[in-house]
Short mmCIF file of C-alpha atoms in Angstrom, two decimals:
data_model
loop_
_atom_site.label_atom_id
_atom_site.label_comp_id
_atom_site.label_asym_id
_atom_site.label_seq_id
_atom_site.Cartn_x
_atom_site.Cartn_y
_atom_site.Cartn_z
CA MET A 3 0.00 0.00 0.00
CA LYS A 4 1.32 3.43 -0.91
CA MET A 5 2.18 5.72 2.00
CA ASP A 6 0.29 8.99 2.32
CA TYR A 7 3.38 11.00 3.26
CA ASP A 8 7.15 10.81 3.35
CA ILE A 9 7.26 12.72 6.63
CA ALA A 10 4.68 13.42 9.32
CA ILE A 11 5.48 16.14 11.86
CA ILE A 12 3.49 15.86 15.08
CA GLY A 13 3.07 19.25 16.74
CA ALA A 14 2.56 22.66 15.10
CA GLY A 15 4.25 24.96 17.55
CA CYS A 16 7.27 27.07 16.63
CA VAL A 17 9.48 23.95 16.46
CA GLY A 18 7.15 21.82 14.34
CA THR A 19 6.35 24.64 11.92
CA SER A 20 10.04 25.58 11.65
CA ILE A 21 10.80 21.99 10.64
CA ALA A 22 7.90 21.94 8.17
CA GLN A 23 9.00 25.22 6.61
CA ARG A 24 12.60 24.03 6.36
CA LEU A 25 11.70 20.73 4.69
CA ALA A 26 9.00 22.19 2.42
CA LYS A 27 11.61 23.32 -0.08
CA TYR A 28 12.25 19.69 -1.02
CA ASN A 29 10.24 17.27 -3.16
CA LEU A 30 8.71 15.57 -0.15
CA LYS A 31 5.13 14.85 0.83
CA ILE A 32 4.81 16.31 4.33
CA ALA A 33 1.98 16.25 6.86
CA LEU A 34 1.92 18.69 9.77
CA ILE A 35 -0.33 17.34 12.52
CA GLU A 36 -1.78 19.44 15.36
CA LYS A 37 -4.27 18.34 18.01
CA ASP A 38 -5.72 21.85 18.48
CA ALA A 39 -7.78 24.07 16.17
CA ASP A 40 -4.83 26.29 15.23
CA VAL A 41 -1.07 26.34 15.21
CA ALA A 42 0.84 27.91 18.14
CA MET A 43 -1.67 26.72 20.73
CA GLY A 44 0.77 25.34 23.32
CA THR A 45 4.01 26.80 24.64
CA SER A 46 4.32 28.88 21.46
CA LYS A 47 1.42 31.13 22.46
CA ALA A 48 2.45 31.61 26.09
CA ASN A 49 6.11 32.49 26.44
CA SER A 50 8.33 35.53 26.77
CA GLY A 51 8.87 36.09 23.06
CA ILE A 52 12.61 36.62 23.58
CA ILE A 53 15.30 35.92 21.00
CA HIS A 54 18.04 34.90 23.41
CA GLN A 55 21.74 35.24 22.65
CA GLY A 56 23.14 31.95 23.98
CA TYR A 57 23.78 33.25 27.48
CA PHE A 58 23.70 31.15 30.65
CA THR A 59 23.57 27.82 28.79
CA ALA A 60 25.74 24.81 29.64
CA LYS A 61 28.97 24.62 27.66
CA GLY A 62 28.79 22.02 24.93
CA SER A 63 25.01 21.62 25.22
CA LEU A 64 22.50 21.70 22.38
CA LYS A 65 20.90 24.67 24.11
CA GLU A 66 24.17 26.55 23.73
CA SER A 67 24.87 25.74 20.07
CA LEU A 68 21.29 25.91 18.81
CA SER A 69 20.42 29.18 20.56
CA LEU A 70 23.56 30.82 19.17
CA ARG A 71 22.81 29.59 15.65
CA GLY A 72 19.10 30.26 15.99
CA ASN A 73 19.72 33.86 16.99
CA GLU A 74 21.50 34.40 13.67
CA LEU A 75 18.78 32.74 11.58
CA PHE A 76 16.09 35.26 12.58
CA ASP A 77 17.85 37.84 10.39
CA GLU A 78 17.42 35.49 7.43
CA ILE A 79 13.97 33.99 7.96
CA CYS A 80 11.90 36.86 9.40
CA PRO A 81 12.36 39.27 6.48
CA GLN A 82 11.51 36.47 4.04
CA LEU A 83 8.27 35.65 5.84
CA GLY A 84 7.15 39.18 6.71
CA VAL A 85 7.57 38.68 10.46
CA ASP A 86 8.40 41.66 12.66
CA TYR A 87 11.13 41.39 15.28
CA LYS A 88 13.42 43.82 17.05
CA ARG A 89 16.92 43.50 18.49
CA THR A 90 16.40 45.49 21.66
CA GLY A 91 19.28 43.98 23.62
CA ALA A 92 19.03 42.38 27.05
CA LEU A 93 20.43 43.37 30.44
CA PHE A 94 21.28 40.92 33.21
CA CYS A 95 21.26 42.90 36.42
CA ALA A 96 23.27 42.62 39.65
CA THR A 97 22.16 44.22 42.91
CA ASN A 98 25.02 43.01 45.16
CA GLN A 99 28.66 41.96 44.91
CA ASN A 100 27.93 38.23 44.79
CA GLU A 101 25.72 38.80 41.76
CA VAL A 102 28.43 40.97 40.20
CA LYS A 103 30.80 37.99 40.43
CA THR A 104 28.19 35.78 38.74
CA LEU A 105 27.87 38.25 35.88
CA GLN A 106 31.64 38.50 35.51
CA GLY A 107 31.84 34.71 35.27
CA GLU A 108 29.25 34.72 32.48
CA LEU A 109 31.14 37.56 30.79
CA THR A 110 34.20 35.31 30.44
CA LYS A 111 32.10 32.39 29.17
CA SER A 112 30.31 34.58 26.63
CA ILE A 113 33.56 36.04 25.31
CA ASN A 114 34.87 32.49 24.87
CA ARG A 115 31.76 31.71 22.79
CA ASN A 116 32.45 34.77 20.61
CA VAL A 117 29.20 36.33 21.83
CA GLU A 118 28.98 40.11 21.69
CA VAL A 119 28.64 41.27 25.31
CA GLU A 120 29.57 44.21 27.55
CA PHE A 121 29.97 44.45 31.33
CA ILE A 122 28.90 47.84 32.71
CA ASP A 123 29.11 49.08 36.29
CA ASP A 124 28.89 52.81 35.62
CA PRO A 125 25.48 53.95 36.98
CA ILE A 126 25.19 56.72 34.38
CA LYS A 127 25.74 54.30 31.49
CA ILE A 128 23.33 51.80 33.04
CA LYS A 129 20.61 54.47 33.19
CA GLU A 130 21.33 55.45 29.59
CA LEU A 131 20.69 51.88 28.50
CA GLU A 132 17.50 51.56 30.56
CA PRO A 133 16.19 54.63 32.41
CA ASN A 134 13.50 52.59 34.20
CA LEU A 135 15.95 50.43 36.15
CA LYS A 136 16.03 50.95 39.90
CA ASN A 137 19.10 52.52 41.48
CA GLU A 138 19.72 49.26 43.36
CA VAL A 139 21.09 47.77 40.11
CA ILE A 140 24.86 48.28 40.40
CA ALA A 141 26.10 46.36 37.34
CA VAL A 142 24.74 44.79 34.17
CA LEU A 143 25.76 42.45 31.39
CA HIS A 144 24.52 43.87 28.09
CA PHE A 145 23.80 41.44 25.24
CA PRO A 146 22.98 43.75 22.30
CA THR A 147 21.73 41.15 19.79
CA ALA A 148 19.05 39.71 22.05
CA GLY A 149 15.63 40.67 20.77
CA ILE A 150 11.87 40.33 20.89
CA ILE A 151 9.30 38.75 18.59
CA VAL A 152 5.66 37.71 18.81
CA PRO A 153 5.99 33.90 19.00
CA TRP A 154 2.60 33.03 17.54
CA GLU A 155 3.09 35.46 14.65
CA LEU A 156 6.33 33.66 13.77
CA THR A 157 4.63 30.26 14.07
CA ILE A 158 1.69 31.29 11.90
CA ALA A 159 4.05 32.67 9.24
CA LEU A 160 6.09 29.45 9.20
CA ALA A 161 2.90 27.39 8.92
CA GLU A 162 1.45 29.51 6.11
CA ASN A 163 4.67 29.37 4.11
CA SER A 164 4.75 25.59 4.62
CA VAL A 165 1.18 25.23 3.37
CA ALA A 166 1.96 27.47 0.39
CA ASN A 167 4.70 25.00 -0.50
CA GLY A 168 2.52 21.92 -0.34
CA VAL A 169 2.63 20.84 3.29
CA LYS A 170 -0.73 19.40 4.35
CA LEU A 171 -1.86 20.83 7.68
CA PHE A 172 -4.16 18.65 9.80
CA LEU A 173 -5.78 20.66 12.59
CA GLU A 174 -7.78 19.06 15.42
CA TYR A 175 -5.99 15.76 14.69
CA ASN A 176 -5.45 14.34 18.16
CA VAL A 177 -3.10 11.35 17.89
CA GLY A 178 -4.59 8.36 19.71
CA PHE A 179 -2.06 5.69 18.78
CA ILE A 180 0.69 4.91 16.29
CA LYS A 181 1.42 1.55 14.63
CA ARG A 182 4.63 0.48 12.94
CA GLU A 183 3.82 -1.66 9.92
CA ALA A 184 6.76 -2.86 7.78
CA ASP A 185 8.55 0.33 6.65
CA GLU A 186 5.86 2.80 7.56
CA PHE A 187 4.02 4.33 10.51
CA SER A 188 0.25 4.64 10.66
CA ILE A 189 -0.85 7.56 12.83
CA HIS A 190 -4.41 7.18 14.09
CA SER A 191 -6.47 10.06 15.44
CA THR A 192 -8.90 9.69 18.32
CA ASP A 193 -11.80 10.36 15.90
CA GLY A 194 -10.88 7.48 13.59
CA ARG A 195 -8.75 9.08 10.89
CA LYS A 196 -5.42 7.59 9.76
CA ILE A 197 -2.27 8.98 8.14
CA THR A 198 0.65 6.85 6.98
CA ALA A 199 4.24 8.08 6.71
CA ARG A 200 7.74 6.72 6.30
CA THR A 201 9.17 9.03 8.96
CA ILE A 202 7.75 10.75 12.04
CA ILE A 203 9.20 13.88 13.60
CA ASN A 204 8.08 14.20 17.19
CA ALA A 205 7.66 17.91 17.97
CA ALA A 206 4.70 17.44 20.29
CA GLY A 207 5.93 19.68 23.10
CA ILE A 208 4.54 18.71 26.48
CA TYR A 209 3.11 15.54 24.89
CA SER A 210 6.33 14.43 23.19
CA ASP A 211 7.05 11.68 25.73
CA LYS A 212 3.52 10.34 25.22
CA ILE A 213 4.04 10.27 21.44
CA ALA A 214 7.43 8.55 21.89
CA LYS A 215 5.89 5.84 24.07
CA MET A 216 3.37 5.08 21.32
CA VAL A 217 6.24 3.64 19.24
CA GLY A 218 7.98 1.98 22.19
CA ASP A 219 10.55 4.68 22.97
CA GLU A 220 10.64 5.34 26.72
CA SER A 221 13.98 7.16 26.77
CA PHE A 222 12.65 10.35 28.39
CA ASN A 223 9.78 11.78 30.39
CA ILE A 224 8.44 15.32 30.16
CA ILE A 225 8.34 17.37 33.35
CA PRO A 226 5.71 20.11 32.90
CA ARG A 227 7.00 23.44 34.20
CA ARG A 228 4.45 26.23 34.47
CA GLY A 229 5.42 29.84 33.93
CA GLU A 230 3.00 32.64 34.83
CA TYR A 231 2.93 36.15 33.38
CA ILE A 232 1.27 39.49 33.96
CA MET A 233 0.70 41.76 30.95
CA PHE A 234 0.49 45.55 31.26
CA ASP A 235 -1.16 48.15 29.04
CA LYS A 236 0.55 49.90 26.15
CA ASN A 237 2.95 52.72 27.01
CA SER A 238 2.58 52.12 30.74
CA LEU A 239 6.35 51.53 31.08
CA PRO A 240 8.37 52.42 27.97
CA LEU A 241 11.14 49.84 28.28
CA LYS A 242 14.14 49.99 25.98
CA LYS A 243 15.69 46.65 27.00
CA ILE A 244 14.73 43.15 28.15
CA LEU A 245 15.55 43.06 31.87
CA PHE A 246 16.73 39.94 33.69
CA PRO A 247 17.80 39.56 37.30
CA CYS A 248 21.04 37.72 38.02
CA PRO A 249 20.20 34.09 37.09
CA THR A 250 20.43 31.09 39.37
CA VAL A 251 21.30 27.48 38.54
CA VAL A 252 17.57 26.72 38.15
CA SER A 253 16.24 29.72 36.22
CA LYS A 254 17.03 32.95 34.39
CA GLY A 255 14.63 34.55 36.87
CA ILE A 256 11.64 36.87 36.62
CA VAL A 257 11.91 38.98 33.46
CA VAL A 258 10.54 42.47 32.86
CA GLY A 259 10.27 42.71 29.10
CA PRO A 260 8.82 44.89 26.33
CA THR A 261 6.66 43.58 23.50
CA LEU A 262 6.66 44.60 19.85
CA HIS A 263 3.25 46.20 20.28
CA GLY A 264 4.13 48.57 23.11
CA ASN A 265 2.99 46.51 26.12
CA PHE A 266 5.29 45.08 28.73
CA TYR A 267 5.08 41.96 30.87
CA VAL A 268 6.51 40.49 34.05
CA GLY A 269 7.32 36.76 34.33
CA PRO A 270 7.69 33.87 34.20
CA ASN A 271 8.22 31.92 37.37
CA ALA A 272 9.08 28.20 37.18
CA ASP A 273 6.72 25.83 38.93
CA GLU A 274 7.01 22.08 38.31
CA ILE A 275 3.51 20.57 38.18
CA ASN A 276 1.96 17.19 37.43
CA ASP A 277 -0.71 18.37 35.00
CA VAL A 278 0.38 19.03 31.40
CA GLU A 279 -2.79 21.09 30.94
CA GLY A 280 -2.35 23.03 34.19
CA ASN A 281 -1.98 26.44 32.60
CA GLN A 282 -4.04 28.34 35.17
CA THR A 283 -2.51 31.28 36.98
CA THR A 284 -2.33 31.22 40.77
CA THR A 285 -2.40 33.91 43.43
CA GLU A 286 0.92 32.65 44.79
CA GLY A 287 2.53 32.61 41.37
CA LEU A 288 1.36 36.09 40.41
CA ASN A 289 2.60 37.48 43.72
CA GLU A 290 5.94 35.79 43.12
CA ILE A 291 6.45 37.39 39.72
CA LEU A 292 5.31 40.81 40.94
CA THR A 293 7.87 40.61 43.76
CA GLY A 294 10.55 39.59 41.26
CA GLY A 295 9.67 42.38 38.84
CA MET A 296 9.75 45.03 41.57
CA LYS A 297 13.42 44.21 42.23
CA LEU A 298 14.24 45.75 38.85
CA VAL A 299 11.61 48.46 38.14
CA ASP A 300 8.68 50.27 39.71
CA LEU A 301 5.61 48.50 38.37
CA PRO A 302 2.48 50.52 37.44
CA PHE A 303 0.04 48.07 39.07
CA ARG A 304 -3.10 49.86 37.87
CA LYS A 305 -2.03 49.35 34.25
CA HIS A 306 -2.29 45.56 34.42
CA ILE A 307 -4.68 44.21 31.75
CA THR A 308 -4.41 40.42 31.90
CA ASN A 309 -2.42 37.45 33.16
CA PHE A 310 -1.72 34.04 31.66
CA ALA A 311 0.43 30.94 32.05
CA GLY A 312 2.29 28.60 29.71
CA ILE A 313 3.76 25.13 30.15
CA ARG A 314 7.38 24.37 29.27
CA ALA A 315 8.45 20.82 28.38
CA SER A 316 11.47 20.06 30.55
CA THR A 317 13.29 16.74 31.04
CA LEU A 318 15.87 15.33 33.44
CA ARG A 319 18.46 15.65 30.66
CA HIS A 320 18.32 19.43 31.15
CA ASP A 321 18.98 19.84 27.45
CA PHE A 322 17.12 19.70 24.15
CA ILE A 323 16.53 16.24 22.67
CA VAL A 324 17.03 16.56 18.92
CA GLU A 325 18.08 13.15 17.67
CA LEU A 326 17.12 9.97 15.88
CA SER A 327 15.25 7.61 18.19
CA SER A 328 16.19 3.98 18.73
CA VAL A 329 13.06 3.36 16.64
CA THR A 330 13.98 3.57 12.96
CA ASN A 331 12.89 6.73 11.13
CA PHE A 332 11.48 8.33 14.29
CA ILE A 333 13.09 11.68 15.13
CA HIS A 334 12.76 13.60 18.37
CA ALA A 335 12.59 17.38 18.64
CA ALA A 336 11.60 17.18 22.28
CA GLY A 337 12.30 18.64 25.70
CA ILE A 338 12.31 22.08 24.12
CA ASP A 339 12.08 24.48 27.04
CA SER A 340 13.91 27.83 27.21
CA PRO A 341 15.54 28.98 24.94
CA GLY A 342 13.34 26.97 22.58
CA LEU A 343 11.82 29.88 20.66
CA SER A 344 15.28 31.32 20.03
CA SER A 345 16.50 27.91 18.85
CA CYS A 346 13.54 26.73 16.76
CA LEU A 347 14.99 27.71 13.38
CA ALA A 348 18.30 26.02 14.24
CA ILE A 349 16.45 22.94 15.51
CA ALA A 350 14.84 22.71 12.07
CA GLU A 351 18.27 22.96 10.47
CA LYS A 352 19.55 20.12 12.66
CA VAL A 353 16.52 17.93 11.87
CA GLU A 354 17.13 18.54 8.17
CA THR A 355 20.66 17.15 8.63
CA ILE A 356 19.32 14.08 10.47
CA ILE A 357 16.81 13.46 7.67
CA LYS A 358 19.57 13.63 5.09
CA ASN A 359 22.44 11.85 6.84
CA GLU A 360 20.81 9.40 9.24
CA CYS A 361 17.47 8.64 7.56
CA LYS A 362 19.19 8.54 4.16
CA TYR A 363 16.73 10.77 2.31
CA VAL A 364 17.84 12.13 -1.05
CA LEU A 365 16.71 15.74 -0.76
CA VAL A 366 15.92 17.37 -4.10
CA GLU A 367 14.83 21.00 -4.07
CA LYS A 368 11.57 22.03 -5.74
CA ASP A 369 11.66 24.13 -8.87
CA ASN A 370 8.59 26.09 -7.76
CA TYR A 371 9.54 26.71 -4.12
CA ILE A 372 8.01 29.89 -2.67
CA ALA A 373 10.63 31.41 -0.40
CA THR A 374 8.70 34.45 0.76
CA ARG A 375 5.41 35.30 2.43
CA LYS A 376 3.68 38.67 2.33
CA LYS A 377 2.59 40.17 5.61
CA GLN A 378 -1.13 41.01 5.73
CA VAL A 379 -1.85 44.69 5.17
CA ARG A 380 -2.88 46.35 8.44
CA TYR A 381 -4.88 49.52 9.10
CA ALA A 382 -2.28 50.60 11.67
CA ASP A 383 0.47 50.53 9.02
CA LEU A 384 -1.32 52.69 6.44
CA SER A 385 -0.89 56.40 5.86
CA GLU A 386 -3.98 58.61 5.70
CA ALA A 387 -3.76 58.73 1.91
CA GLN A 388 -3.37 54.94 1.63
CA LEU A 389 -6.28 54.41 4.01
CA ALA A 390 -8.52 56.81 2.08
CA LYS A 391 -7.82 54.87 -1.10
CA LYS A 392 -8.53 51.57 0.66
CA ILE A 393 -11.87 52.84 1.97
CA GLU A 394 -12.83 54.13 -1.47
CA GLU A 395 -12.12 50.67 -2.93
CA ASN A 396 -13.67 48.76 -0.02
CA PRO A 397 -15.82 50.48 2.66
CA GLN A 398 -15.00 47.67 5.11
CA TRP A 399 -11.67 49.43 5.71
CA GLY A 400 -13.66 52.22 7.32
CA ASN A 401 -15.52 49.97 9.74
CA MET A 402 -13.44 49.82 12.94
CA ILE A 403 -14.10 46.57 14.83
CA CYS A 404 -11.42 46.76 17.54
CA ARG A 405 -10.64 50.27 18.72
CA CYS A 406 -7.98 49.19 21.23
CA GLU A 407 -5.77 47.64 18.53
CA LEU A 408 -7.20 49.44 15.46
CA VAL A 409 -8.50 46.45 13.51
CA THR A 410 -11.05 46.89 10.72
CA GLU A 411 -13.69 44.65 9.21
CA ALA A 412 -11.64 44.36 6.01
CA GLU A 413 -8.70 42.84 7.88
CA ILE A 414 -10.87 40.29 9.68
CA VAL A 415 -12.62 39.33 6.45
CA LYS A 416 -9.21 38.72 4.87
CA SER A 417 -8.16 36.51 7.80
CA CYS A 418 -11.15 34.25 7.14
CA HIS A 419 -9.88 33.51 3.62
CA THR A 420 -6.16 32.89 4.06
CA LEU A 421 -4.21 29.64 3.67
CA ILE A 422 -5.19 28.80 7.27
CA PRO A 423 -8.68 30.35 7.49
CA CYS A 424 -9.76 31.82 10.82
CA THR A 425 -12.82 29.95 12.06
CA ASN A 426 -12.73 30.89 15.75
CA THR A 427 -12.25 34.18 17.58
CA ASP A 428 -8.79 33.43 19.00
CA MET A 429 -7.46 32.61 15.52
CA VAL A 430 -8.39 36.15 14.51
CA LYS A 431 -6.93 37.47 17.77
CA ARG A 432 -3.51 35.87 17.17
CA ARG A 433 -3.28 37.19 13.63
CA LEU A 434 -4.68 40.70 14.02
CA ARG A 435 -4.74 41.38 17.81
CA PRO A 436 -8.45 42.25 18.38
CA GLY A 437 -9.08 41.36 22.01
CA MET A 438 -5.51 41.95 23.13
CA GLY A 439 -6.05 45.57 24.13
CA ARG A 440 -7.30 47.27 27.25
CA CYS A 441 -10.87 45.90 27.05
CA GLN A 442 -9.67 42.34 26.30
CA GLY A 443 -12.36 41.80 23.66
CA GLY A 444 -15.25 43.13 25.70
CA PHE A 445 -16.45 45.37 22.87
CA CYS A 446 -15.29 43.59 19.72
CA GLN A 447 -15.83 39.85 20.22
CA ALA A 448 -19.51 39.88 19.19
CA LYS A 449 -18.63 41.82 16.02
CA ILE A 450 -15.85 39.36 15.18
CA MET A 451 -18.28 36.46 15.59
CA LYS A 452 -20.68 38.12 13.19
CA ILE A 453 -17.95 38.41 10.55
CA ILE A 454 -16.81 34.78 11.03
CA SER A 455 -20.43 33.61 10.81
CA ARG A 456 -20.93 35.43 7.53
CA GLU A 457 -17.58 34.68 5.88
CA CYS A 458 -17.23 31.05 7.00
CA GLU A 459 -20.94 30.24 6.72
CA MET A 460 -21.21 29.15 10.34
CA ILE A 461 -24.09 29.64 12.73
CA TYR A 462 -23.27 31.39 16.00
CA GLU A 463 -23.51 28.18 18.02
CA GLN A 464 -20.70 26.69 15.89
CA ILE A 465 -18.26 29.52 16.54
CA THR A 466 -15.80 28.84 19.33
CA LYS A 467 -13.12 30.78 21.14
CA THR A 468 -10.29 28.29 20.69
CA GLY A 469 -11.91 25.31 18.93
CA GLY A 470 -13.26 22.10 20.42
CA ASP A 471 -15.89 22.67 23.08
CA SER A 472 -15.12 26.35 23.71
CA GLN A 473 -18.42 27.65 22.30
CA VAL A 474 -18.99 31.35 22.85
CA VAL A 475 -22.75 31.05 22.31
CA PHE A 476 -24.56 28.05 23.78
CA LYS A 477 -28.06 28.62 22.45
CA ARG A 478 -30.29 31.37 21.21
CA SER A 479 -31.85 33.03 24.24
CA LYS A 480 -35.39 32.69 22.88
CA ASN A 481 -34.86 28.93 22.50
CA LEU A 482 -33.33 28.70 25.96
CA ASN A 483 -36.22 30.66 27.48
CA SER A 484 -38.68 28.38 25.72
CA GLU A 485 -37.01 25.28 27.14
CA ILE A 486 -36.95 26.77 30.63
CA TYR A 487 -40.63 27.67 30.32
CA GLN A 488 -41.54 24.19 29.12
CA GLY A 489 -39.47 22.66 31.90
CA GLU A 490 -41.34 24.64 34.53
CA ASN A 491 -44.64 23.34 33.17
CA LEU A 492 -43.61 19.68 33.25
#
């Protein structure tokens, strides 16, 4: 029987989509499998969005080499795919002499890695780099090529470019079990579907140990580590740099960091938990990150707009697992905790090498490969003259749906007809940002549902927030009232 695909990638976070995008340039049949209703639904939608610079990683580790290489690759990939990023630089801060010694030790290690870095203990220069830092900070390590990116925007761009080049994306495909039959794998979903492939790449994040066990590989276990965050309103603290405390052996510490869209956040903490789905915030955790943030800056508490948590996939190896399994043609891209986002493009590069050298694929590049992706036109990026022309051509450009983030009807309509069409409200949110502003969707969500209903030909009861059972509307109120009335008369 002919196999459906040469390669099946399980997991469509930043790692899985990076691998798909990297391999899509070759004459291969590739499936990208995701259990949720969109890409970037796990760790890739709930992390710090930092492009790290290889600092504070163990010498000789994959984390060291892949974060250094990955940092470089953003300059190549992001312009090609229309993804915004910014090299703000990062400061590691010392508030006492013991921490100064720690920073000086990392200075030596970074210089030996040929990493651009500067040690500064002049208070005037420190304030020039970041005016918001407290006076208690007496020295910093400055890493100028560290940067910021919106992780889900990168993941979506990688996925769309992959699809444009022939990768088949399977959303809401929850893998129930995998069988090895002769020279192929059959990947069965919990709803009865089946995909066959010669090779599987396991990029399933917090579920990667579960996927490995399905083929008999029990070489690692995932330890879920929850990180909580607090997000603050735009322009409430105009940070110039990403701010770290002096790290410990366990963690880089509580970060105070800017975002590309003018917000800033505090977090994450690091709490090992037993539940891979335990992404709820806690009072204790939020207090912990507030206390950590206040060591570096004065926080404008009244400007807080939301909080959230993400789960990192750690292992007892304390390093990335990017290797060929003991099971033939089964490749791990697992245990990808921090700095996983920074390393994802380099992880894809390494997987490409494994495919070629260890799985013995003959990789032939496509003649019609599409190397670039155009960024969607946004109201916020248009001049008055450009906007006037847009409105004249299409009045939907004049209908403002989200006033917090300046998103128009025309943009949302477009998002419903892309390579990965938006069929729930959070899909629109991740692509265009309605619902990420001060009101957190309080005024625009109903309008977005109306557009999705019209453009995707869905009734309101079918529209969800995140897919699955996350319906926004349960029933029409008149129907509900009728049922209640009938029930009272029974």
